[in-house]
Short mmCIF file of C-alpha atoms in Angstrom, two decimals:
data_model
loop_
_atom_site.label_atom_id
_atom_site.label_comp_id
_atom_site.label_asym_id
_atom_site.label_seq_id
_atom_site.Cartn_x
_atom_site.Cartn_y
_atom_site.Cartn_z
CA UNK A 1 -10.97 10.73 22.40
CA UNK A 2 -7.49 9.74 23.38
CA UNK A 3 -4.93 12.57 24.85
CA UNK A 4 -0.98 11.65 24.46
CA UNK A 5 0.73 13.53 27.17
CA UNK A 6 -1.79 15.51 27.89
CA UNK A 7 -1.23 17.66 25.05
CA UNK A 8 -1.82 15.58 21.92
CA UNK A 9 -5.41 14.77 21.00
CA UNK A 10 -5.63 11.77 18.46
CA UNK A 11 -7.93 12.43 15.57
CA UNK A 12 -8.41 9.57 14.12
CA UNK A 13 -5.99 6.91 11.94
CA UNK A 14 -4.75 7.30 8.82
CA UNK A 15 -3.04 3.84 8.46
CA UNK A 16 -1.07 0.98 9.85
CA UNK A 17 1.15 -0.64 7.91
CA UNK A 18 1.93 -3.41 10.42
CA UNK A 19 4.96 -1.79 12.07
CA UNK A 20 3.37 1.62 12.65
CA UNK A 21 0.24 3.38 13.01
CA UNK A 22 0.09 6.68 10.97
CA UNK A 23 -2.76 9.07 13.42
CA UNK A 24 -4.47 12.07 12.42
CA UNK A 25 -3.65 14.47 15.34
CA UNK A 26 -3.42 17.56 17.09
CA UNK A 27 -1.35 19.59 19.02
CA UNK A 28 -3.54 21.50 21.64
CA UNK A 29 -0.54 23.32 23.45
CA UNK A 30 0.51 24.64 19.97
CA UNK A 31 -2.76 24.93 18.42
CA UNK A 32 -1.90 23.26 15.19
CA UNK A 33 -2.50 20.04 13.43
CA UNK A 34 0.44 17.27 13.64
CA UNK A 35 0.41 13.74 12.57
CA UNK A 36 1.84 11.29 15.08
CA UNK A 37 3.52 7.69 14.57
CA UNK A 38 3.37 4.98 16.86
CA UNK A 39 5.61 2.12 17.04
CA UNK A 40 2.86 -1.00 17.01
CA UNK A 41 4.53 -4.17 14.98
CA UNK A 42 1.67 -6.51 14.80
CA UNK A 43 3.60 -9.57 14.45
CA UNK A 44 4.98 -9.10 17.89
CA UNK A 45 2.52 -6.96 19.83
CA UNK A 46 -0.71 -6.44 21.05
CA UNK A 47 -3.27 -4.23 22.92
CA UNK A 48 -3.43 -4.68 26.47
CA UNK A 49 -6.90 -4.64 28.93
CA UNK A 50 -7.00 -0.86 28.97
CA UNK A 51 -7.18 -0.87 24.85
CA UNK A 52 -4.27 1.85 25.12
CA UNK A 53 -1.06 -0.02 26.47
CA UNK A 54 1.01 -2.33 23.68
CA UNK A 55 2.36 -5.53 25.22
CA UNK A 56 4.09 -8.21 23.98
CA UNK A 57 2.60 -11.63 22.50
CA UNK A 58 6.03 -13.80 23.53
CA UNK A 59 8.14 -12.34 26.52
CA UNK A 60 10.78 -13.72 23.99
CA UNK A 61 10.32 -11.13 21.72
CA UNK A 62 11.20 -8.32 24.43
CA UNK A 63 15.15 -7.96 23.16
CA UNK A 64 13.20 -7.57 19.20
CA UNK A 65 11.31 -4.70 20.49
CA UNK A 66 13.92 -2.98 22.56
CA UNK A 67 16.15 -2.71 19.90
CA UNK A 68 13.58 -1.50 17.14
CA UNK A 69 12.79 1.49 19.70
CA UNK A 70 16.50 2.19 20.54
CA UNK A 71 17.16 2.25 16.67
CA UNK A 72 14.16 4.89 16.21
CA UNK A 73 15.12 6.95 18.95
CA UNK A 74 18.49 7.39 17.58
CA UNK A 75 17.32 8.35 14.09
CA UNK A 76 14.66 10.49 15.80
CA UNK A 77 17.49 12.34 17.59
CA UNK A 78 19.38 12.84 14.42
CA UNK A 79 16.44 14.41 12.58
CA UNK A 80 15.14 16.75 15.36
CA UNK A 81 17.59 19.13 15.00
CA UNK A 82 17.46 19.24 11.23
CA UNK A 83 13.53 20.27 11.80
CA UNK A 84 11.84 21.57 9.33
CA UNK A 85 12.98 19.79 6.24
CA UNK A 86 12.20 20.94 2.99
CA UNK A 87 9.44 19.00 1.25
CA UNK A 88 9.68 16.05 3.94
CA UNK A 89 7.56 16.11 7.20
CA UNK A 90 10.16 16.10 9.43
CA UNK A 91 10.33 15.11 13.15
CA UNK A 92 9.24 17.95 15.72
CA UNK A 93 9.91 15.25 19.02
CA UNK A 94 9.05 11.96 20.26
CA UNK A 95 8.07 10.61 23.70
CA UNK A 96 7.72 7.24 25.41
CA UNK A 97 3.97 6.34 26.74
CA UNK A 98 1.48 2.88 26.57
CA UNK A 99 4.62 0.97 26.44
CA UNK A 100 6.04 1.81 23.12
CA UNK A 101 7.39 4.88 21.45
CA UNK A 102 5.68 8.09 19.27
CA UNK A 103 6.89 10.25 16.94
CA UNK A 104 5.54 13.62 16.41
CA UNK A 105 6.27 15.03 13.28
CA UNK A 106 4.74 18.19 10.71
CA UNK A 107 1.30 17.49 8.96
CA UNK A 108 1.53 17.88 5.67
CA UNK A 109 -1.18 20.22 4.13
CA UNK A 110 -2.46 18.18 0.60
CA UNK A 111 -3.69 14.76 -0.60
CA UNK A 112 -1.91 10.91 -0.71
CA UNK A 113 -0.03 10.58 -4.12
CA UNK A 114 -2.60 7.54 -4.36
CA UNK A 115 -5.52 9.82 -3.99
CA UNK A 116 -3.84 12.23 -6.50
CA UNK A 117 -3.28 9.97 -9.31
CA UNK A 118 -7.01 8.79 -8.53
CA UNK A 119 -8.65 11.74 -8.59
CA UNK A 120 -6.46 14.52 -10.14
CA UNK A 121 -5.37 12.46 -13.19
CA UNK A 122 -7.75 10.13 -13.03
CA UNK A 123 -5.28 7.56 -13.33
CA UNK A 124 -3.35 8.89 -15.97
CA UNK A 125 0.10 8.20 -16.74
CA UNK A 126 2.37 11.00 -16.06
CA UNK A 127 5.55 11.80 -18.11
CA UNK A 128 8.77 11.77 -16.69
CA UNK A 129 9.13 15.85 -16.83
CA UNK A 130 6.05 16.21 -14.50
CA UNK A 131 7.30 13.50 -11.99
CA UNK A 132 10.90 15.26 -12.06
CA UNK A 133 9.08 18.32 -11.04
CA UNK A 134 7.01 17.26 -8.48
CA UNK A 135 9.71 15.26 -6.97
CA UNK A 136 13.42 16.72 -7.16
CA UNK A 137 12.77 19.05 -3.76
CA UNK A 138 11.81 15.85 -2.15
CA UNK A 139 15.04 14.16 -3.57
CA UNK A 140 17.30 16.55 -2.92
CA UNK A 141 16.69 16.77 1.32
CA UNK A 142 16.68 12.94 0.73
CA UNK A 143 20.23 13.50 -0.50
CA UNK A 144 21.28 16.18 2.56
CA UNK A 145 19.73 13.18 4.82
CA UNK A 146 21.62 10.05 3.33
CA UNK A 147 25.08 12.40 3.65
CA UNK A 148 23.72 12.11 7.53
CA UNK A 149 23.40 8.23 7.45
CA UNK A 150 19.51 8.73 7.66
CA UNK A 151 18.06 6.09 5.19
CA UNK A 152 13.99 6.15 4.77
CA UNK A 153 14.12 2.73 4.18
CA UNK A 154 10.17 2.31 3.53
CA UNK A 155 9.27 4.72 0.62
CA UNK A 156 5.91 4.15 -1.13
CA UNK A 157 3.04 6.01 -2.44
CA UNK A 158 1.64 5.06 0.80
CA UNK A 159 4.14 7.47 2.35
CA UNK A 160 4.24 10.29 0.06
CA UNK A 161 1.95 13.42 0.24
CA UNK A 162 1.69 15.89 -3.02
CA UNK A 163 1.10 19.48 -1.43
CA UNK A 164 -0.15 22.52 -1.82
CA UNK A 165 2.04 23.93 -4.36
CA UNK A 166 2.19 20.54 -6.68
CA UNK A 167 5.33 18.94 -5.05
CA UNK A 168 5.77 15.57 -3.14
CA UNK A 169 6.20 15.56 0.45
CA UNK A 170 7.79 12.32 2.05
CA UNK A 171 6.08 11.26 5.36
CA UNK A 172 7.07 8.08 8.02
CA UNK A 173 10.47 9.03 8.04
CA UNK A 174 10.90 7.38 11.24
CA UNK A 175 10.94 3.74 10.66
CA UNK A 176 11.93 -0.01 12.17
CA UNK A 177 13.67 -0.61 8.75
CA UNK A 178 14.97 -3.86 9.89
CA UNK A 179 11.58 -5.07 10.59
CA UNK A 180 9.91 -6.91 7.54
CA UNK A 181 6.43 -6.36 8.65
CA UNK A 182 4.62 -3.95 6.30
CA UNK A 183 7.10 -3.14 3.95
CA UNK A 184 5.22 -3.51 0.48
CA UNK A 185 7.25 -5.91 -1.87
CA UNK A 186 6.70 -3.50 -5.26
CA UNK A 187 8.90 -1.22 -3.79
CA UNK A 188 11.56 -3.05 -1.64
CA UNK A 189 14.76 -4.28 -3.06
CA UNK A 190 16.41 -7.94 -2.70
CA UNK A 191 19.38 -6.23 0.11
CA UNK A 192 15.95 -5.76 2.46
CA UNK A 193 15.26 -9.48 2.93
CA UNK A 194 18.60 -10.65 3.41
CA UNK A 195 20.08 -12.25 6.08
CA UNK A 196 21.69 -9.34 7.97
CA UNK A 197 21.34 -7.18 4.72
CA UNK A 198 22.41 -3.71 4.76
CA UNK A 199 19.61 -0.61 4.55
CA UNK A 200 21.44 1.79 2.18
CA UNK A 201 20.98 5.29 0.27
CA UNK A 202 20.51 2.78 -2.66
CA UNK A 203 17.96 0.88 -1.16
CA UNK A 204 15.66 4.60 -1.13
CA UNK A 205 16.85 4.71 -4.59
CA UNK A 206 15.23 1.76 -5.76
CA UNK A 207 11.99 2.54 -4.14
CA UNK A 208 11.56 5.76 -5.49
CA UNK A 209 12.49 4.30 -9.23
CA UNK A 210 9.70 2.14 -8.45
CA UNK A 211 7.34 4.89 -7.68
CA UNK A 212 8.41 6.53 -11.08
CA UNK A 213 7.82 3.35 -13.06
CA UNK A 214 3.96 3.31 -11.19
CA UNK A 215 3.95 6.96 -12.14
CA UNK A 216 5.13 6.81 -15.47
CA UNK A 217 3.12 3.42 -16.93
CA UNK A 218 0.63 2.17 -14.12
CA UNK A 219 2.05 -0.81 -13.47
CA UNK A 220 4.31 -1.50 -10.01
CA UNK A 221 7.78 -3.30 -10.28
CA UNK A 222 7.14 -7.07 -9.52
CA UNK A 223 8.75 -7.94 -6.57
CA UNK A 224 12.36 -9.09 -6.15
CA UNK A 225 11.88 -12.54 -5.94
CA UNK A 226 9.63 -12.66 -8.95
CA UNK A 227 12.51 -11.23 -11.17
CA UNK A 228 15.05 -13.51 -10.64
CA UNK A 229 12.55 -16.58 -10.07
CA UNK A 230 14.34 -19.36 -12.16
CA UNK A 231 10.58 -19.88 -14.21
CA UNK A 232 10.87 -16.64 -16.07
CA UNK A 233 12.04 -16.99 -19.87
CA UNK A 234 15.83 -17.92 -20.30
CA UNK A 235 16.44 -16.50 -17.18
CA UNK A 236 15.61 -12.56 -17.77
CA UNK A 237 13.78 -10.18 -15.70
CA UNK A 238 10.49 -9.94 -16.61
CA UNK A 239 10.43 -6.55 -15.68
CA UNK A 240 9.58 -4.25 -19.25
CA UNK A 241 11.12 -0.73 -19.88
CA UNK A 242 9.19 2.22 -18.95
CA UNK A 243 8.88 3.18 -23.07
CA UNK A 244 6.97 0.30 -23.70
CA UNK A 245 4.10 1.21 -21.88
CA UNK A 246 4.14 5.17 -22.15
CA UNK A 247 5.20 6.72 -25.74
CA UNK A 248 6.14 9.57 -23.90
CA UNK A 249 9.60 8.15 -22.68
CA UNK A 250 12.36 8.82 -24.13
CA UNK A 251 15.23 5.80 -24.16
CA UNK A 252 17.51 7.71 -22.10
CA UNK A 253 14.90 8.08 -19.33
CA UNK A 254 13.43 4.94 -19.91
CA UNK A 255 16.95 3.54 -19.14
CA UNK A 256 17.49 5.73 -16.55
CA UNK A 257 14.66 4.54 -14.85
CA UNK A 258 15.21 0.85 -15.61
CA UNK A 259 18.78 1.54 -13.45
CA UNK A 260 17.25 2.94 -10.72
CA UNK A 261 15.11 -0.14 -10.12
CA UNK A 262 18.41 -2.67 -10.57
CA UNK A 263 18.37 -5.39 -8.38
CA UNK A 264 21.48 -5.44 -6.64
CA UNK A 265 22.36 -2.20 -5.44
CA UNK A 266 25.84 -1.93 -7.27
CA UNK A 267 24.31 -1.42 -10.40
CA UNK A 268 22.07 1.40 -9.46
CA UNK A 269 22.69 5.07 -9.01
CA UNK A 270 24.30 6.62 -5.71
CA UNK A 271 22.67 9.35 -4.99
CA UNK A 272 18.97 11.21 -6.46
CA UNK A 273 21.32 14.11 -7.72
CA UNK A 274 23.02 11.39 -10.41
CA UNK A 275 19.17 9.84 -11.13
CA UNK A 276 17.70 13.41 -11.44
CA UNK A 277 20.19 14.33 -13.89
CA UNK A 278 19.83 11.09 -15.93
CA UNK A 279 16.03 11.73 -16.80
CA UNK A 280 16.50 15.40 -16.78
CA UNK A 281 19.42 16.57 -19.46
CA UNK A 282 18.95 15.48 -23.23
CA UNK A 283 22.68 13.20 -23.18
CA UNK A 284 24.13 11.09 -20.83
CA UNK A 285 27.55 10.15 -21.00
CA UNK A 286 27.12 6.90 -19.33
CA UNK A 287 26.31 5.25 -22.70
CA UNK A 288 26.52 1.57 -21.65
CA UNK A 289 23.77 2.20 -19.28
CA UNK A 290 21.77 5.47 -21.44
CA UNK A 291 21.59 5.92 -24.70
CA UNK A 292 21.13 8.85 -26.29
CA UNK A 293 18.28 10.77 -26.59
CA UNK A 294 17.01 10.31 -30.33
CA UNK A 295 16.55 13.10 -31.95
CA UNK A 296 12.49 14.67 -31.71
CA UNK A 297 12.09 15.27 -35.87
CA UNK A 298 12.97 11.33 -36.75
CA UNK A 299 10.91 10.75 -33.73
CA UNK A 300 7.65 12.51 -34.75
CA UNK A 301 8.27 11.07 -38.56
CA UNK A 302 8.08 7.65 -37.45
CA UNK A 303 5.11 7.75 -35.12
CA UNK A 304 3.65 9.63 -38.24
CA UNK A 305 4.06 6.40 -40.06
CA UNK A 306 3.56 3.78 -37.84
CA UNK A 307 0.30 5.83 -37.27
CA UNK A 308 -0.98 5.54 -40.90
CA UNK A 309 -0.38 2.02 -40.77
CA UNK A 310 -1.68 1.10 -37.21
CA UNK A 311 -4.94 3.61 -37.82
CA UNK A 312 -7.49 1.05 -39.31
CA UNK A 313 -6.21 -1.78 -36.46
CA UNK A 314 -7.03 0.50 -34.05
CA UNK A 315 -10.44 1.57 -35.18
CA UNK A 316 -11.47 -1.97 -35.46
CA UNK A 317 -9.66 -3.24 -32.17
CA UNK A 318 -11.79 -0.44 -30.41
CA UNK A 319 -14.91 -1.45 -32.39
CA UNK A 320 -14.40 -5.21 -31.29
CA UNK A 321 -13.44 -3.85 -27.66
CA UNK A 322 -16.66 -2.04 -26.86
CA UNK A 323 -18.87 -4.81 -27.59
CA UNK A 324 -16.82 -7.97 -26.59
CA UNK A 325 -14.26 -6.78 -23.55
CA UNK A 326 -17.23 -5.72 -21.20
CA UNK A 327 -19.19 -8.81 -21.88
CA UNK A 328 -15.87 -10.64 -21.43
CA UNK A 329 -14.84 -8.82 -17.77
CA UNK A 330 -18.54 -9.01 -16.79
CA UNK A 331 -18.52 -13.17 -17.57
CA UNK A 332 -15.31 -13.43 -16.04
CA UNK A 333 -16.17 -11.42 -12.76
CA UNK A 334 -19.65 -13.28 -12.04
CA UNK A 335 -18.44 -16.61 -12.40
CA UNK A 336 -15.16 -15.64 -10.47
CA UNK A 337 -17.66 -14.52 -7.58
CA UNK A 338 -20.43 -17.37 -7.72
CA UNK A 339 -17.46 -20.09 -7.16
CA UNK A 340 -15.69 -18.01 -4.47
CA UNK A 341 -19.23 -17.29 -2.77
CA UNK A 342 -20.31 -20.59 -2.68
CA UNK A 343 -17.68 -22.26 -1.60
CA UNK A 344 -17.33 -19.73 0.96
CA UNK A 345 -20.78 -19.51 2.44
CA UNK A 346 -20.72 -23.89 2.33
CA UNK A 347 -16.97 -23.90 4.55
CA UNK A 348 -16.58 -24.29 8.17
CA UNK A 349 -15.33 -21.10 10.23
CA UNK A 350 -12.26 -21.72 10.00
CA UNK A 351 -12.04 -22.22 6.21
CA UNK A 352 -13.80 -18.96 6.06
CA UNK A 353 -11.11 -17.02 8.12
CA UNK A 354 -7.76 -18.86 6.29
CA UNK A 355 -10.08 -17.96 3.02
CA UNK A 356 -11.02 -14.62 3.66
CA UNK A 357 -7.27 -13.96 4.93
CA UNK A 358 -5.36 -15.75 1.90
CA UNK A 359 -7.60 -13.62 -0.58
CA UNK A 360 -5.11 -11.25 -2.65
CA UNK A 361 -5.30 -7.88 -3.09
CA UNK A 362 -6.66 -7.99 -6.81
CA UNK A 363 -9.29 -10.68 -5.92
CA UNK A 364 -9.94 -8.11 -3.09
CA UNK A 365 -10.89 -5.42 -5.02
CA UNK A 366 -13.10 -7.70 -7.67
CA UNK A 367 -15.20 -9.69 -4.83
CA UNK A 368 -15.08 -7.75 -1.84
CA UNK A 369 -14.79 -3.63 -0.90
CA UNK A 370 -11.20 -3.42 0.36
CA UNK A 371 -11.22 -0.01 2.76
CA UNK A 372 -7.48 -1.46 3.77
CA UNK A 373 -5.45 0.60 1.48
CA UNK A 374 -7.97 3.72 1.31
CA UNK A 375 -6.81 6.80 3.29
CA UNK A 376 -10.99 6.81 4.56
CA UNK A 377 -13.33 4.29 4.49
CA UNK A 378 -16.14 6.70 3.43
CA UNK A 379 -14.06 6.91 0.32
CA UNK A 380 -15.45 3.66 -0.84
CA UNK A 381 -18.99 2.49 -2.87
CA UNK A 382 -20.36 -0.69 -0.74
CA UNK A 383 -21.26 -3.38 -2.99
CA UNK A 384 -23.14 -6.56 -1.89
CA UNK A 385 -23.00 -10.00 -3.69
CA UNK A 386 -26.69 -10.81 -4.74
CA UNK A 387 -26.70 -15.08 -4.11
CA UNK A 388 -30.20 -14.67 -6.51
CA UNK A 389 -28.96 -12.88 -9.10
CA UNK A 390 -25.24 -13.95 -8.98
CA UNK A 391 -24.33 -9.79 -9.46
CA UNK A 392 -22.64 -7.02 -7.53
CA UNK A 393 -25.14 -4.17 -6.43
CA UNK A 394 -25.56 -1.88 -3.79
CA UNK A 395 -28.05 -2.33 -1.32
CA UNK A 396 -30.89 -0.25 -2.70
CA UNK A 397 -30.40 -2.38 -6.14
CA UNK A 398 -31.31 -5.26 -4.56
CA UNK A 399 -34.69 -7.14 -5.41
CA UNK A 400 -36.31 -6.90 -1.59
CA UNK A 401 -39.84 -7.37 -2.89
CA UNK A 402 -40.08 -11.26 -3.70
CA UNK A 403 -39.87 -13.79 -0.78
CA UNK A 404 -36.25 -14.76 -0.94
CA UNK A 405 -33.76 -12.08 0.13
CA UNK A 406 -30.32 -12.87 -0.56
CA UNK A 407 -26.91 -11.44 -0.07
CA UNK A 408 -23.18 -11.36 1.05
CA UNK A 409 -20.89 -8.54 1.80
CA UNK A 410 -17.08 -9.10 2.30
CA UNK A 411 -15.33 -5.98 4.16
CA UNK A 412 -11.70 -5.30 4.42
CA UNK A 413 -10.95 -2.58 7.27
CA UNK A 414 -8.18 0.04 7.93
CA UNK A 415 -7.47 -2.30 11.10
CA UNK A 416 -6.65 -5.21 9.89
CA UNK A 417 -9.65 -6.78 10.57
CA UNK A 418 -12.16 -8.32 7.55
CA UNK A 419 -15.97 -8.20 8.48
CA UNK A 420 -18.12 -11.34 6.64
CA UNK A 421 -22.08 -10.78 6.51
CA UNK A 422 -24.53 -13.14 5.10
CA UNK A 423 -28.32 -12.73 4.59
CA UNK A 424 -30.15 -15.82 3.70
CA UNK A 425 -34.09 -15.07 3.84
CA UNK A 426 -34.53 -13.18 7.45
CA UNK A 427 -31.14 -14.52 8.92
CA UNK A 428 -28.21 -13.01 9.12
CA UNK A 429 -24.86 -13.87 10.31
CA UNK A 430 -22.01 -11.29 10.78
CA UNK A 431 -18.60 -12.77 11.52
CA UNK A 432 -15.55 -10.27 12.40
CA UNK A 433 -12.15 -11.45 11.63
CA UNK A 434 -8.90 -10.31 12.98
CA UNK A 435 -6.83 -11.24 9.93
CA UNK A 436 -3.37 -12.49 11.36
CA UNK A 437 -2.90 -16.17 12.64
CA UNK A 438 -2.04 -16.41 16.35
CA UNK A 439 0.84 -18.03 17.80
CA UNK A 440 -1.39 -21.50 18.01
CA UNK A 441 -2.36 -20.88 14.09
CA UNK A 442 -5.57 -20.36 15.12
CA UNK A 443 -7.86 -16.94 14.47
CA UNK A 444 -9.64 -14.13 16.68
CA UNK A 445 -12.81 -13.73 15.72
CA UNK A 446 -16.35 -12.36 16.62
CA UNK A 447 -19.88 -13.90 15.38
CA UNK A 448 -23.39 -13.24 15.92
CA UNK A 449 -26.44 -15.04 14.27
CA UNK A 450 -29.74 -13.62 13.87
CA UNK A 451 -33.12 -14.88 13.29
CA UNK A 452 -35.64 -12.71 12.36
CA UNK A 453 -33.89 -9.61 13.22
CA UNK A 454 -32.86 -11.22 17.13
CA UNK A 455 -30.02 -12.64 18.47
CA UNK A 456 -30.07 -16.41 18.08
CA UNK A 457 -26.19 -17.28 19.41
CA UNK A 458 -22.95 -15.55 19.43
CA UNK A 459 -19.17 -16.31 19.98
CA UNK A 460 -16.51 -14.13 20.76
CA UNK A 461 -12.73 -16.09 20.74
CA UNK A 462 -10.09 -18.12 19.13
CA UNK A 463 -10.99 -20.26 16.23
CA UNK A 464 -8.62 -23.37 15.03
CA UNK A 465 -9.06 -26.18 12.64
CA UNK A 466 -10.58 -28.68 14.59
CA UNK A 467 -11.81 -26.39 17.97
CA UNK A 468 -12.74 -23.38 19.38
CA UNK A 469 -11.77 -21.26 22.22
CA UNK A 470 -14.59 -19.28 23.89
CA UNK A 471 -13.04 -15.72 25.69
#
């Protein structure tokens, strides 16, 4: 078990992101549990013999790195001294060690917003009130922070905690905000990926509406460059109001939201005290961006209408549903699966990897069992492609009593890495891939292939298109 500074004991991880690794940890000195940050962009670095040490993939990128850990270390010196923050895990220290920087900062006692919408709600959508609740301490010490010129810069469900008492606690608020790597699209404004864009208070703003309109109507914000993409209808963001998904919403919040998520930061709000008191009070007087809140009598009349009308259609929609959608989902699924498996199994190595790797997260979660956004693996039913049967199962479901035996398993891991293993009547081949290119396009991977339950041939190295390269 690892020791930083012979004081803090690593736990285990919670996450990387691809610019920092998020550890479980604990602080034997002060006999209390911490969490701990470590500066680790994969794009740039690596491990080095001793498994411990980070060192660089191109000597050129040495002036990169500098400057991403003089940056932290100056926002870690402005938040020290602020320690604790209300309802954000703020930074107790940091310290240099393996050749990169940590940042030690409060554990916060509660569940991943993710985990709480999964299993507290059961996915749910919530209504505006309860998010305001949950989330205005949060917002407000974001507010004292921006006045400070410290910008989060990475905000995501990924990053936010709901505690003890109900409310949302921000983690990770030490950051390389300039670095791309990681930063999840749904929740990352245009002024990120420009050329020597600024990081502002705004650009926290945005995220957070996104987390709202997740909150509020289960879908994420599509990604900047899909709203202004020059395919979508004459022009206009595709993006729908909050109201359309979730009755709930009033137009005034619905709106407010809908701001909040702007793309360019000029038309959003300026601070979470201005976008906490657009969804909170009943009339806004910015009427060319809210309207006014209608009134809850005509409100309730006309959903008592529209619901005499819209009764039978739904009876028979939900009659139709039960018998054709899971017949439908359940066609669409298999033969997704039996083309992606076949092809698959039939491609060379490196088709596998540059297949495996270019697999999206939705196709993820339908053919594979994607531990790479879970908070623990454990968390997670393993399913197992049956070639035979052309179904998902898990291994005790499968047939094992006829001759023929089988099956495929597709693993995504909390380290990056994706883990292939195929069955095929007594053989078996398990093939580990790390899933990032290297410099020479090519990918790191680890085989074995059984026969009969022994080792027939292995191969540990770099795989490219046309070669391999034995380690």
């Amino acid at each position: 078990m690892e020791i930083l500074q012979d004081r803090y004991r690593i736990e285990k991880i919670l996450n990387c992101d691809g610019a920092m690794i998020r550890y479980d940890a604990y602080d034997t000195f002060r006999e209390q549990a911490v969490e701990i940050f470590e500066l680790y962009p994969t794009e740039i670095v690596t491990r080095d013999e001793d498994k411990k040490s980070v060192k660089l993939k191109k000597i050129s990128d040495e002036g990169i790195f500098k400057q991403m850990r003089d940056d932290m270390e100056r926002e870690a010196r402005k938040l020290i001294p602020l320690y604790p923050l209300d309802h954000i895990a703020g930074v107790i220290t940091y310290f240099n060690e393996n050749n990169t920087i940590y940042f030690v900062t409060e554990k916060t006692k509660g569940i991943s917003l993710d985990t709480y919408i999964r299993k507290k709600i059961h996915g749910a959508n919530m209504t505006v009130k309860a998010v305001y609740e949950m989330a205005s301490p949060m917002l407000k010490t974001l507010d004292m922070l921006h006045e400070k010129g410290v910008i989060h810069g990475r905000i995501s469900p990924d990053l936010i905690d709901v505690g003890e008492d109900g409310k949302m606690v921000l983690t990770g608020i030490v950051s390389p905000m300039k670095f791309m790597e990681g930063i999840n699209e749904n929740y990352s404004p245009v002024e990120q990926f420009a050329e020597n864009g600024q990081i502002l208070p705004e650009t926290d703003i945005y995220a957070f509406g996104a987390v709202i309109y997740r909150l509020t109507t289960g879908n994420e914000v599509l990604p900047f460059y899909e709203r202004l993409s020059e395919d979508n209808p004459e022009g206009k963001d595709p993006i729908l109001e909050p109201s359309r998904y979730n009755g709930g919403i009033m137009d005034y919040q619905s709106d407010a939201i809908m701001k909040a998520i702007s793309i360019y930061h000029f038309d959003r709000y300026k601070t979470f005290a201005e976008l906490l008191k657009a969804i909170e009070q009943e009339d806004y007087s910015d009427t060319g961006q809210i309207r006014k809140r209608e009134a809850p009598i005509k409100l309730i009349n006309e959903w008592k209408y529209k619901r005499t009308i819209l009764w039978g259609f739904v009876a028979a929609i939900v009659i139709l549903g039960l018998f054709f959608i899971p017949k439908a989902f359940d066609l669409t699924g298999r033969t997704g699966a039996k083309a992606f498996y076949k092809k698959l199994i039939a491609a060379d190595d490196y088709t596998k990897c540059r297949m495996i790797d270019d697999l999206g997260k939705t196709e993820r979660k339908t053919f594979a069992n994607d531990y790479s956004q879970m908070e623990e693996e454990g968390e997670h039913d393993i399913r197992y492609y049956d070639l035979i049967t052309e179904r998902f199962s898990d291994y005790g479901s499968i047939d094992k009593s006829g001759k023929h035996l089988r099956y495929v398993s597709l693993d995504y891991r909390l380290n990056g890495q994706a883990i292939l293993k195929v069955h095929y009547d007594g053989d078996e081949t398990v093939m580990t891939v790390t899933l990032k290119e290297t410099s020479d396009n090519g990918y790191y991977i680890e085989k074995t292939e059984s026969k009969e339950g022994k080792i027939a041939d292995s191969f540990v190295g770099i795989i490219h298109d046309n070669k391999q390269e034995e380690k």
